């Protein structure tokens, strides 16, 4: 009986230890906006992402400071949530339709849209849709990657890079390996626009 109690206590401590040791990360990045209404909208969007524990957008510098639990989310998801609220970030542009619905005082000068670059790699070891999903999830964690589309039928992945982003082949190949697949050759050595 005493062994069962000790065992249960050990399980409880291990389970709660994961919460105690959660890794919070703080990052800063640019978010376009102009006024107090923008500030409220930007911070609300950032805070709506599961795992975000705090955010603070500075109107003068147009910089947001976000603290989040890396086990629950990543910076890519936070950028996406803010863009979906109508504010361009240095990683994602807000959809035009959402931006157009912002109040007049919130309309900021938008930079001309740059094209995303798409790079393609052979990938060996994918044999099902679940493999595709696992690979995309790993590759999408790379800073500067805005999305990816894997195909187990074609044995390749297309990686979409943010405009102006510089992501090394080595970094992408390492993420492919981390997903337990084998990277092959780069199919478009110079990349191409989306």
mmCIF file of N, CA and C in Angstrom, residues 3 7 17 32 40 46 49 60 62 70 77 82 96 99 109 114-115 117 124 126 128 142 152 156 162 175 181 190:
data_model
loop_
_atom_site.group_PDB
_atom_site.id
_atom_site.type_symbol
_atom_site.label_atom_id
_atom_site.label_comp_id
_atom_site.label_asym_id
_atom_site.label_seq_id
_atom_site.Cartn_x
_atom_site.Cartn_y
_atom_site.Cartn_z
ATOM 1 N N UNK A 3 3.814 1.565 -1.142
ATOM 2 C CA UNK A 3 4.486 1.689 -2.439
ATOM 3 C C UNK A 3 3.562 2.344 -3.470
ATOM 4 N N UNK A 7 4.295 5.791 -5.318
ATOM 5 C CA UNK A 7 4.237 5.810 -6.782
ATOM 6 C C UNK A 7 3.322 6.903 -7.299
ATOM 7 N N UNK A 17 5.901 18.868 -12.524
ATOM 8 C CA UNK A 17 7.242 19.375 -12.839
ATOM 9 C C UNK A 17 7.321 19.900 -14.252
ATOM 10 N N UNK A 32 3.172 46.864 -37.602
ATOM 11 C CA UNK A 32 2.694 48.160 -38.084
ATOM 12 C C UNK A 32 1.387 48.558 -37.403
ATOM 13 N N UNK A 40 -4.399 48.110 -28.688
ATOM 14 C CA UNK A 40 -5.328 47.168 -28.059
ATOM 15 C C UNK A 40 -5.570 45.957 -28.962
ATOM 16 N N UNK A 46 -2.181 38.996 -30.111
ATOM 17 C CA UNK A 46 -1.029 38.236 -29.604
ATOM 18 C C UNK A 46 -1.435 37.398 -28.397
ATOM 19 N N UNK A 49 -3.286 33.865 -28.642
ATOM 20 C CA UNK A 49 -2.571 32.638 -29.012
ATOM 21 C C UNK A 49 -2.295 31.837 -27.747
ATOM 22 N N UNK A 60 5.361 54.192 -30.611
ATOM 23 C CA UNK A 60 6.422 54.998 -31.213
ATOM 24 C C UNK A 60 7.409 54.148 -32.023
ATOM 25 N N UNK A 62 6.865 50.923 -32.910
ATOM 26 C CA UNK A 62 6.143 49.858 -33.613
ATOM 27 C C UNK A 62 6.764 48.483 -33.342
ATOM 28 N N UNK A 70 7.270 28.141 -25.161
ATOM 29 C CA UNK A 70 7.709 27.457 -26.380
ATOM 30 C C UNK A 70 7.107 26.067 -26.540
ATOM 31 N N UNK A 77 3.191 31.447 -35.164
ATOM 32 C CA UNK A 77 1.755 31.522 -34.863
ATOM 33 C C UNK A 77 1.366 32.899 -34.323
ATOM 34 N N UNK A 82 -1.510 38.158 -35.320
ATOM 35 C CA UNK A 82 -1.484 39.623 -35.425
ATOM 36 C C UNK A 82 -1.832 40.060 -36.847
ATOM 37 N N UNK A 96 -5.396 41.828 -47.248
ATOM 38 C CA UNK A 96 -5.870 43.139 -47.694
ATOM 39 C C UNK A 96 -7.284 43.435 -47.201
ATOM 40 N N UNK A 99 -7.168 44.430 -43.542
ATOM 41 C CA UNK A 99 -6.560 45.761 -43.404
ATOM 42 C C UNK A 99 -7.556 46.853 -43.809
ATOM 43 N N UNK A 109 1.029 53.167 -43.423
ATOM 44 C CA UNK A 109 1.597 53.031 -44.761
ATOM 45 C C UNK A 109 2.092 51.606 -44.931
ATOM 46 N N UNK A 114 6.307 42.233 -51.374
ATOM 47 C CA UNK A 114 7.402 41.479 -51.966
ATOM 48 C C UNK A 114 6.932 40.046 -52.155
ATOM 49 N N UNK A 115 7.524 39.371 -53.093
ATOM 50 C CA UNK A 115 7.157 37.981 -53.360
ATOM 51 C C UNK A 115 7.880 37.046 -52.404
ATOM 52 N N UNK A 117 9.703 33.554 -51.589
ATOM 53 C CA UNK A 117 10.556 32.662 -52.357
ATOM 54 C C UNK A 117 10.213 31.239 -51.941
ATOM 55 N N UNK A 124 13.250 11.766 -48.434
ATOM 56 C CA UNK A 124 13.070 10.321 -48.457
ATOM 57 C C UNK A 124 12.564 9.836 -47.104
ATOM 58 N N UNK A 126 9.124 9.558 -46.417
ATOM 59 C CA UNK A 126 7.703 9.905 -46.242
ATOM 60 C C UNK A 126 6.869 8.882 -46.998
ATOM 61 N N UNK A 128 3.144 8.565 -46.031
ATOM 62 C CA UNK A 128 1.727 8.724 -45.681
ATOM 63 C C UNK A 128 1.427 10.198 -45.393
ATOM 64 N N UNK A 142 11.080 26.986 -38.421
ATOM 65 C CA UNK A 142 12.280 27.750 -38.778
ATOM 66 C C UNK A 142 11.912 29.225 -38.932
ATOM 67 N N UNK A 152 4.063 13.253 -49.978
ATOM 68 C CA UNK A 152 4.715 11.947 -49.878
ATOM 69 C C UNK A 152 4.697 11.248 -51.234
ATOM 70 N N UNK A 156 8.792 15.115 -51.847
ATOM 71 C CA UNK A 156 9.423 16.431 -51.782
ATOM 72 C C UNK A 156 8.663 17.356 -50.847
ATOM 73 N N UNK A 162 9.739 33.899 -46.138
ATOM 74 C CA UNK A 162 9.240 35.271 -46.066
ATOM 75 C C UNK A 162 10.073 36.154 -46.988
ATOM 76 N N UNK A 175 16.157 20.353 -40.113
ATOM 77 C CA UNK A 175 14.763 20.199 -39.671
ATOM 78 C C UNK A 175 14.129 18.962 -40.315
ATOM 79 N N UNK A 181 13.285 12.184 -41.336
ATOM 80 C CA UNK A 181 13.322 11.901 -42.763
ATOM 81 C C UNK A 181 14.712 12.238 -43.286
ATOM 82 N N UNK A 190 18.242 27.779 -57.205
ATOM 83 C CA UNK A 190 18.196 29.230 -57.023
ATOM 84 C C UNK A 190 16.875 29.689 -56.437
#
